[in-house]
mmCIF file of C-alpha atoms in Angstrom:
data_model
loop_
_atom_site.group_PDB
_atom_site.id
_atom_site.type_symbol
_atom_site.label_atom_id
_atom_site.label_comp_id
_atom_site.label_asym_id
_atom_site.label_seq_id
_atom_site.Cartn_x
_atom_site.Cartn_y
_atom_site.Cartn_z
ATOM 1 C CA MET A 1 244.337 36.981 126.872
ATOM 2 C CA ASN A 2 243.163 39.779 124.355
ATOM 3 C CA LYS A 3 240.238 42.284 126.322
ATOM 4 C CA PRO A 4 237.555 42.822 124.316
ATOM 5 C CA LEU A 5 237.308 47.459 124.834
ATOM 6 C CA VAL A 6 233.711 48.152 127.079
ATOM 7 C CA SER A 7 232.362 52.001 125.256
ATOM 8 C CA VAL A 8 231.272 53.312 128.597
ATOM 9 C CA ILE A 9 228.541 56.043 127.127
ATOM 10 C CA VAL A 10 227.665 58.886 129.625
ATOM 11 C CA PRO A 11 224.692 61.205 128.461
ATOM 12 C CA THR A 12 225.088 65.010 130.598
ATOM 13 C CA LYS A 13 222.958 67.558 130.410
ATOM 14 C CA ASN A 14 224.099 70.102 133.988
ATOM 15 C CA SER A 15 225.315 67.064 135.459
ATOM 16 C CA ALA A 16 228.327 68.626 137.601
ATOM 17 C CA LYS A 17 227.157 68.216 140.777
ATOM 18 C CA THR A 18 226.994 64.130 140.930
ATOM 19 C CA LEU A 19 229.305 64.091 137.243
ATOM 20 C CA GLU A 20 232.643 63.830 139.111
ATOM 21 C CA ARG A 21 232.723 61.035 141.626
ATOM 22 C CA CYS A 22 230.715 58.726 138.658
ATOM 23 C CA LEU A 23 233.169 59.254 136.281
ATOM 24 C CA GLU A 24 236.193 58.627 138.841
ATOM 25 C CA SER A 25 233.856 55.644 139.816
ATOM 26 C CA ILE A 26 234.498 53.924 135.802
ATOM 27 C CA ARG A 27 237.783 54.946 136.153
ATOM 28 C CA LYS A 28 238.847 53.464 138.872
ATOM 29 C CA GLN A 29 237.711 50.102 137.919
ATOM 30 C CA THR A 30 239.618 47.482 137.840
ATOM 31 C CA TYR A 31 238.394 46.565 133.802
ATOM 32 C CA PRO A 32 241.208 47.822 132.685
ATOM 33 C CA ASN A 33 240.392 47.870 128.743
ATOM 34 C CA MET A 34 237.472 50.397 128.889
ATOM 35 C CA GLU A 35 237.159 54.029 126.754
ATOM 36 C CA ILE A 36 234.967 56.682 128.412
ATOM 37 C CA ILE A 37 232.196 59.081 125.418
ATOM 38 C CA VAL A 38 230.594 61.306 127.380
ATOM 39 C CA VAL A 39 227.445 63.094 125.292
ATOM 40 C CA ASP A 40 226.808 66.534 126.532
ATOM 41 C CA ASN A 41 223.444 68.171 125.583
ATOM 42 C CA TYR A 42 224.604 71.758 125.772
ATOM 43 C CA SER A 43 224.622 72.061 129.028
ATOM 44 C CA THR A 44 225.222 75.382 131.049
ATOM 45 C CA ASP A 45 226.658 74.011 134.079
ATOM 46 C CA GLU A 46 230.167 72.949 134.504
ATOM 47 C CA THR A 47 230.275 69.687 133.232
ATOM 48 C CA ARG A 48 232.321 69.504 129.751
ATOM 49 C CA GLU A 49 234.817 70.872 132.262
ATOM 50 C CA ILE A 50 234.646 67.981 134.245
ATOM 51 C CA ALA A 51 234.226 65.332 131.317
ATOM 52 C CA ARG A 52 237.160 66.350 129.468
ATOM 53 C CA LYS A 53 239.628 65.092 132.927
ATOM 54 C CA TYR A 54 238.375 62.380 132.820
ATOM 55 C CA ALA A 55 236.861 60.817 128.949
ATOM 56 C CA ASP A 56 238.401 59.621 126.409
ATOM 57 C CA LYS A 57 235.877 61.925 124.015
ATOM 58 C CA VAL A 58 233.502 64.571 124.859
ATOM 59 C CA LEU A 59 230.513 64.971 122.103
ATOM 60 C CA MET A 60 227.650 67.559 122.546
ATOM 61 C CA LYS A 61 223.840 66.394 121.304
ATOM 62 C CA GLY A 62 221.090 67.486 121.152
ATOM 63 C CA ASN A 63 217.298 66.652 122.382
ATOM 64 C CA GLU A 64 217.205 63.559 124.635
ATOM 65 C CA ARG A 65 219.037 60.762 126.662
ATOM 66 C CA SER A 66 217.914 58.273 124.234
ATOM 67 C CA ALA A 67 219.177 60.212 121.494
ATOM 68 C CA GLN A 68 222.381 61.211 123.632
ATOM 69 C CA VAL A 69 223.684 57.722 123.394
ATOM 70 C CA ASN A 70 222.587 56.430 120.637
ATOM 71 C CA PHE A 71 225.125 58.599 118.704
ATOM 72 C CA GLY A 72 227.573 58.258 121.620
ATOM 73 C CA VAL A 73 227.360 54.432 119.769
ATOM 74 C CA LYS A 74 227.750 55.570 116.791
ATOM 75 C CA ASN A 75 231.105 57.058 117.930
ATOM 76 C CA SER A 76 232.216 53.806 120.048
ATOM 77 C CA SER A 77 234.401 50.616 118.320
ATOM 78 C CA GLY A 78 233.768 48.485 122.000
ATOM 79 C CA LYS A 79 232.365 45.077 121.389
ATOM 80 C CA TYR A 80 230.438 45.993 124.874
ATOM 81 C CA ILE A 81 228.293 48.801 125.152
ATOM 82 C CA TYR A 82 227.852 49.797 128.665
ATOM 83 C CA GLU A 83 225.066 52.525 129.685
ATOM 84 C CA VAL A 84 225.986 54.725 132.862
ATOM 85 C CA GLY A 85 224.014 57.466 134.383
ATOM 86 C CA SER A 86 225.840 61.266 135.014
ATOM 87 C CA ASP A 87 224.532 60.823 138.996
ATOM 88 C CA PHE A 88 225.244 56.747 139.155
ATOM 89 C CA VAL A 89 228.606 55.519 140.859
ATOM 90 C CA LEU A 90 230.140 52.095 139.985
ATOM 91 C CA GLU A 91 231.055 49.251 142.311
ATOM 92 C CA PRO A 92 234.702 48.415 141.065
ATOM 93 C CA THR A 93 234.546 45.275 139.665
ATOM 94 C CA VAL A 94 231.233 45.946 137.083
ATOM 95 C CA VAL A 95 232.914 46.113 133.811
ATOM 96 C CA GLU A 96 235.131 42.843 134.691
ATOM 97 C CA GLU A 97 232.848 41.310 136.346
ATOM 98 C CA ALA A 98 230.046 41.877 133.504
ATOM 99 C CA VAL A 99 232.480 41.408 130.579
ATOM 100 C CA GLU A 100 234.337 38.009 132.686
ATOM 101 C CA LEU A 101 229.868 36.703 132.961
ATOM 102 C CA ALA A 102 229.086 37.956 129.084
ATOM 103 C CA GLU A 103 232.496 36.398 127.275
ATOM 104 C CA ARG A 104 232.798 33.355 129.371
ATOM 105 C CA LEU A 105 228.407 31.717 128.266
ATOM 106 C CA GLU A 106 228.461 33.936 125.205
ATOM 107 C CA LEU A 107 225.701 36.694 125.954
ATOM 108 C CA ASP A 108 223.721 39.969 125.012
ATOM 109 C CA GLY A 109 223.867 40.875 127.311
ATOM 110 C CA VAL A 110 223.768 41.915 131.284
ATOM 111 C CA LEU A 111 222.242 43.235 133.971
ATOM 112 C CA ILE A 112 223.467 45.848 136.754
ATOM 113 C CA HIS A 113 221.541 45.723 139.784
ATOM 114 C CA ASN A 114 221.793 49.589 140.207
ATOM 115 C CA THR A 115 219.772 50.727 143.804
ATOM 116 C CA SER A 116 219.934 54.279 145.869
ATOM 117 C CA ASP A 117 222.666 55.602 148.062
ATOM 118 C CA PRO A 118 220.141 55.913 150.886
ATOM 119 C CA SER A 119 221.963 59.147 152.964
ATOM 120 C CA VAL A 120 220.872 61.527 150.799
ATOM 121 C CA SER A 121 217.690 61.837 151.907
ATOM 122 C CA PHE A 122 214.682 60.240 153.762
ATOM 123 C CA TRP A 123 212.927 59.523 150.350
ATOM 124 C CA ALA A 124 216.130 58.154 148.886
ATOM 125 C CA LYS A 125 215.817 55.349 151.810
ATOM 126 C CA VAL A 126 212.223 55.157 150.571
ATOM 127 C CA ARG A 127 213.591 54.254 146.756
ATOM 128 C CA LYS A 128 216.703 51.901 148.441
ATOM 129 C CA LEU A 129 213.614 49.838 150.098
ATOM 130 C CA GLU A 130 211.514 49.943 145.887
ATOM 131 C CA ARG A 131 215.055 49.424 144.345
ATOM 132 C CA ASP A 132 216.007 46.177 145.928
ATOM 133 C CA CYS A 133 213.187 44.545 145.206
ATOM 134 C CA TYR A 134 213.766 44.322 141.927
ATOM 135 C CA LYS A 135 217.146 41.941 141.812
ATOM 136 C CA ASP A 136 215.436 38.588 141.421
ATOM 137 C CA ASP A 137 212.012 40.079 139.210
ATOM 138 C CA PRO A 138 213.402 39.600 135.377
ATOM 139 C CA HIS A 139 210.502 42.368 134.541
ATOM 140 C CA HIS A 140 211.876 45.717 136.344
ATOM 141 C CA VAL A 141 215.333 45.911 135.557
ATOM 142 C CA ALA A 142 216.404 46.927 132.811
ATOM 143 C CA VAL A 143 219.722 45.732 130.586
ATOM 144 C CA ARG A 144 222.559 48.542 129.163
ATOM 145 C CA PHE A 145 225.769 46.604 129.036
ATOM 146 C CA LEU A 146 225.480 45.011 126.436
ATOM 147 C CA ARG A 147 226.585 43.775 123.380
ATOM 148 C CA ARG A 148 227.857 45.782 120.731
ATOM 149 C CA ASP A 149 225.930 44.364 117.570
ATOM 150 C CA PHE A 150 222.994 42.858 119.775
ATOM 151 C CA PHE A 151 222.554 46.818 120.755
ATOM 152 C CA GLU A 152 222.807 47.562 116.902
ATOM 153 C CA ARG A 153 220.462 45.056 115.956
ATOM 154 C CA LEU A 154 217.740 46.317 118.062
ATOM 155 C CA GLY A 155 218.207 49.725 116.345
ATOM 156 C CA GLY A 156 219.441 51.047 120.102
ATOM 157 C CA PHE A 157 217.321 53.738 121.934
ATOM 158 C CA ASP A 158 213.905 54.665 121.043
ATOM 159 C CA GLU A 159 214.890 58.306 120.079
ATOM 160 C CA ARG A 160 211.085 58.883 120.983
ATOM 161 C CA LEU A 161 210.892 58.357 125.169
ATOM 162 C CA VAL A 162 212.278 60.945 127.258
ATOM 163 C CA ALA A 163 211.699 58.031 130.518
ATOM 164 C CA GLY A 164 211.101 54.116 130.263
ATOM 165 C CA GLU A 165 213.713 54.269 126.864
ATOM 166 C CA ASP A 166 215.349 51.157 129.433
ATOM 167 C CA TYR A 167 212.878 49.449 130.022
ATOM 168 C CA ASP A 168 211.432 49.330 126.347
ATOM 169 C CA LEU A 169 214.501 48.273 124.967
ATOM 170 C CA HIS A 170 215.085 45.352 127.661
ATOM 171 C CA ARG A 171 211.527 44.631 126.949
ATOM 172 C CA ARG A 172 212.892 44.684 122.951
ATOM 173 C CA PHE A 173 216.247 42.646 124.328
ATOM 174 C CA LEU A 174 214.244 39.736 124.512
ATOM 175 C CA GLU A 175 211.782 40.107 122.788
ATOM 176 C CA ALA A 176 214.827 38.987 120.382
ATOM 177 C CA GLY A 177 215.664 36.462 122.340
ATOM 178 C CA GLY A 178 219.037 37.977 123.303
ATOM 179 C CA LYS A 179 221.051 35.799 126.332
ATOM 180 C CA LEU A 180 220.823 37.315 129.864
ATOM 181 C CA GLY A 181 222.583 36.974 133.215
ATOM 182 C CA MET A 182 223.751 39.250 136.064
ATOM 183 C CA ILE A 183 226.917 39.498 138.090
ATOM 184 C CA LYS A 184 225.890 40.496 141.991
ATOM 185 C CA SER A 185 228.441 44.175 141.993
ATOM 186 C CA GLU A 186 226.132 47.258 141.423
ATOM 187 C CA GLU A 187 225.838 50.355 140.800
ATOM 188 C CA VAL A 188 224.235 53.219 143.423
ATOM 189 C CA HIS A 189 222.750 55.778 142.460
ATOM 190 C CA ILE A 190 223.232 59.207 144.144
ATOM 191 C CA GLY A 191 220.950 61.378 142.337
ATOM 192 C CA GLU A 192 218.002 61.004 144.366
ATOM 193 C CA PRO A 193 215.584 63.081 144.584
ATOM 194 C CA LYS A 194 215.044 64.700 148.071
ATOM 195 C CA SER A 195 210.854 65.946 148.698
ATOM 196 C CA LEU A 196 208.584 65.511 146.899
ATOM 197 C CA TRP A 197 208.082 68.345 144.922
ATOM 198 C CA GLU A 198 211.004 67.221 142.985
ATOM 199 C CA ILE A 199 209.831 63.303 142.644
ATOM 200 C CA ALA A 200 206.229 65.176 141.172
ATOM 201 C CA LYS A 201 207.557 67.820 138.572
ATOM 202 C CA LYS A 202 210.169 64.927 137.888
ATOM 203 C CA PHE A 203 206.699 62.083 136.972
ATOM 204 C CA TYR A 204 204.800 65.090 135.530
ATOM 205 C CA TYR A 205 207.458 66.448 132.427
ATOM 206 C CA TYR A 206 207.741 61.762 132.361
ATOM 207 C CA GLY A 207 204.495 61.387 131.736
ATOM 208 C CA LYS A 208 204.145 64.050 129.373
ATOM 209 C CA THR A 209 206.459 63.791 127.405
ATOM 210 C CA LEU A 210 205.763 59.569 127.193
ATOM 211 C CA GLY A 211 202.489 60.691 126.217
ATOM 212 C CA LYS A 212 203.136 63.322 123.401
ATOM 213 C CA ALA A 213 205.714 60.280 121.720
ATOM 214 C CA GLY A 214 202.154 57.730 121.332
ATOM 215 C CA VAL A 215 204.362 55.203 122.248
ATOM 216 C CA ASP A 216 204.339 51.222 122.627
ATOM 217 C CA ARG A 217 201.002 50.468 125.082
ATOM 218 C CA ARG A 218 203.360 47.678 126.532
ATOM 219 C CA ALA A 219 206.227 50.157 127.554
ATOM 220 C CA VAL A 220 204.213 52.788 129.476
ATOM 221 C CA LYS A 221 202.664 49.055 131.422
ATOM 222 C CA GLN A 222 205.642 47.975 132.199
ATOM 223 C CA LEU A 223 206.145 51.649 134.646
ATOM 224 C CA GLY A 224 202.265 50.520 136.297
ATOM 225 C CA PRO A 225 203.420 50.257 140.182
ATOM 226 C CA LEU A 226 201.673 46.603 140.398
ATOM 227 C CA ARG A 227 204.540 44.151 140.465
ATOM 228 C CA SER A 228 204.825 41.381 142.114
ATOM 229 C CA SER A 229 208.483 41.614 144.038
ATOM 230 C CA TYR A 230 206.464 44.150 146.334
ATOM 231 C CA LEU A 231 204.973 40.258 147.243
ATOM 232 C CA ARG A 232 207.845 39.116 147.054
ATOM 233 C CA HIS A 233 209.366 40.916 149.835
ATOM 234 C CA TRP A 234 207.123 41.820 152.016
ATOM 235 C CA LYS A 235 209.458 40.469 154.778
ATOM 236 C CA GLU A 236 211.751 44.446 154.259
ATOM 237 C CA PHE A 237 208.256 46.322 154.242
ATOM 238 C CA VAL A 238 207.221 44.876 157.432
ATOM 239 C CA ARG A 239 210.023 45.464 159.043
ATOM 240 C CA HIS A 240 210.197 49.015 157.915
ATOM 241 C CA PRO A 241 206.886 50.778 158.781
ATOM 242 C CA ILE A 242 208.183 54.348 158.014
ATOM 243 C CA LEU A 243 209.663 53.913 155.222
ATOM 244 C CA THR A 244 206.558 51.922 153.564
ATOM 245 C CA ILE A 245 204.328 54.210 154.580
ATOM 246 C CA GLY A 246 206.855 56.482 152.699
ATOM 247 C CA PHE A 247 206.474 54.437 149.275
ATOM 248 C CA LEU A 248 202.609 54.493 149.661
ATOM 249 C CA ILE A 249 203.276 58.222 149.238
ATOM 250 C CA TYR A 250 205.279 57.928 146.737
ATOM 251 C CA ASN A 251 204.034 55.511 144.524
ATOM 252 C CA VAL A 252 201.355 57.846 145.294
ATOM 253 C CA VAL A 253 202.778 61.451 144.045
ATOM 254 C CA LYS A 254 204.800 59.248 140.945
ATOM 255 C CA TYR A 255 202.031 57.895 139.507
ATOM 256 C CA GLY A 256 199.353 60.420 139.543
ATOM 257 C CA CYS A 257 201.231 63.479 137.841
ATOM 258 C CA ALA A 258 202.485 61.283 135.439
ATOM 259 C CA LEU A 259 198.479 59.798 134.766
ATOM 260 C CA VAL A 260 198.244 63.661 134.533
ATOM 261 C CA GLY A 261 200.875 64.718 132.764
ATOM 262 C CA PHE A 262 200.504 61.308 130.435
ATOM 263 C CA VAL A 263 197.096 62.469 129.877
ATOM 264 C CA ARG A 264 197.849 65.952 128.757
ATOM 265 C CA GLY A 265 200.809 64.827 126.655
ATOM 266 C CA SER A 266 198.347 62.255 124.583
ATOM 267 C CA LEU A 267 195.846 65.449 124.493
ATOM 268 C CA SER A 268 198.169 67.050 122.837
ATOM 269 C CA HIS A 269 199.312 64.368 120.886
ATOM 270 C CA GLU A 270 196.326 64.406 119.143
ATOM 271 C CA ARG A 271 195.576 68.022 118.074
#
């Protein structure tokens, strides 16, 4: 049986520290029919040199991640589109399982759970506790493996968004009646923060860009801290009291800095 082509789109910007592990994990997939397209945002490190060792195409596109992925899709040929962050590592059967499920059930998209590499730092352990709560959460996950025609029907990623673009696409996917499934194999995020300062800077920037974009407030709400998945997994928080304290600190810093950034971005947008 002919196996449909999967176009794996990897947006990058100064991603040399993690990109080789990411692309190796894609090349080692058990699924045979893939093309890897790296879309680089004018990196100043060795990103493009690494990309050329593994990718079928290395393209250049500025602005932000959403525009990079959309550009990669336009230059791809697959029946399926799969966006992979440059700091993620895939388990070997991710693509094979996603294609098999999508073909068998005639799905428009497949969810692939992503967890955190707890060996990176204490904050990575905290993030793993948080992320693993979302395995059974239909609202705080994001579909990034989609049928190409459905992705195009949605208009791709919202290029105004720097943060939450995956949540936004997922919401629009569901509103458009997309059929969705989920596989067991996972992605592992290796680009985890090592300090609270990293977390603060990142979410201040994300909040500021959301405010500047003046985006649909439903997308902002979806990123909020009140999530039923935490209640469903309360036993995990009880089992890990130190990580739970870290989780509370992490969220105060994350949402506090994002709120300050959002307000500043909104004020500059209104001027």
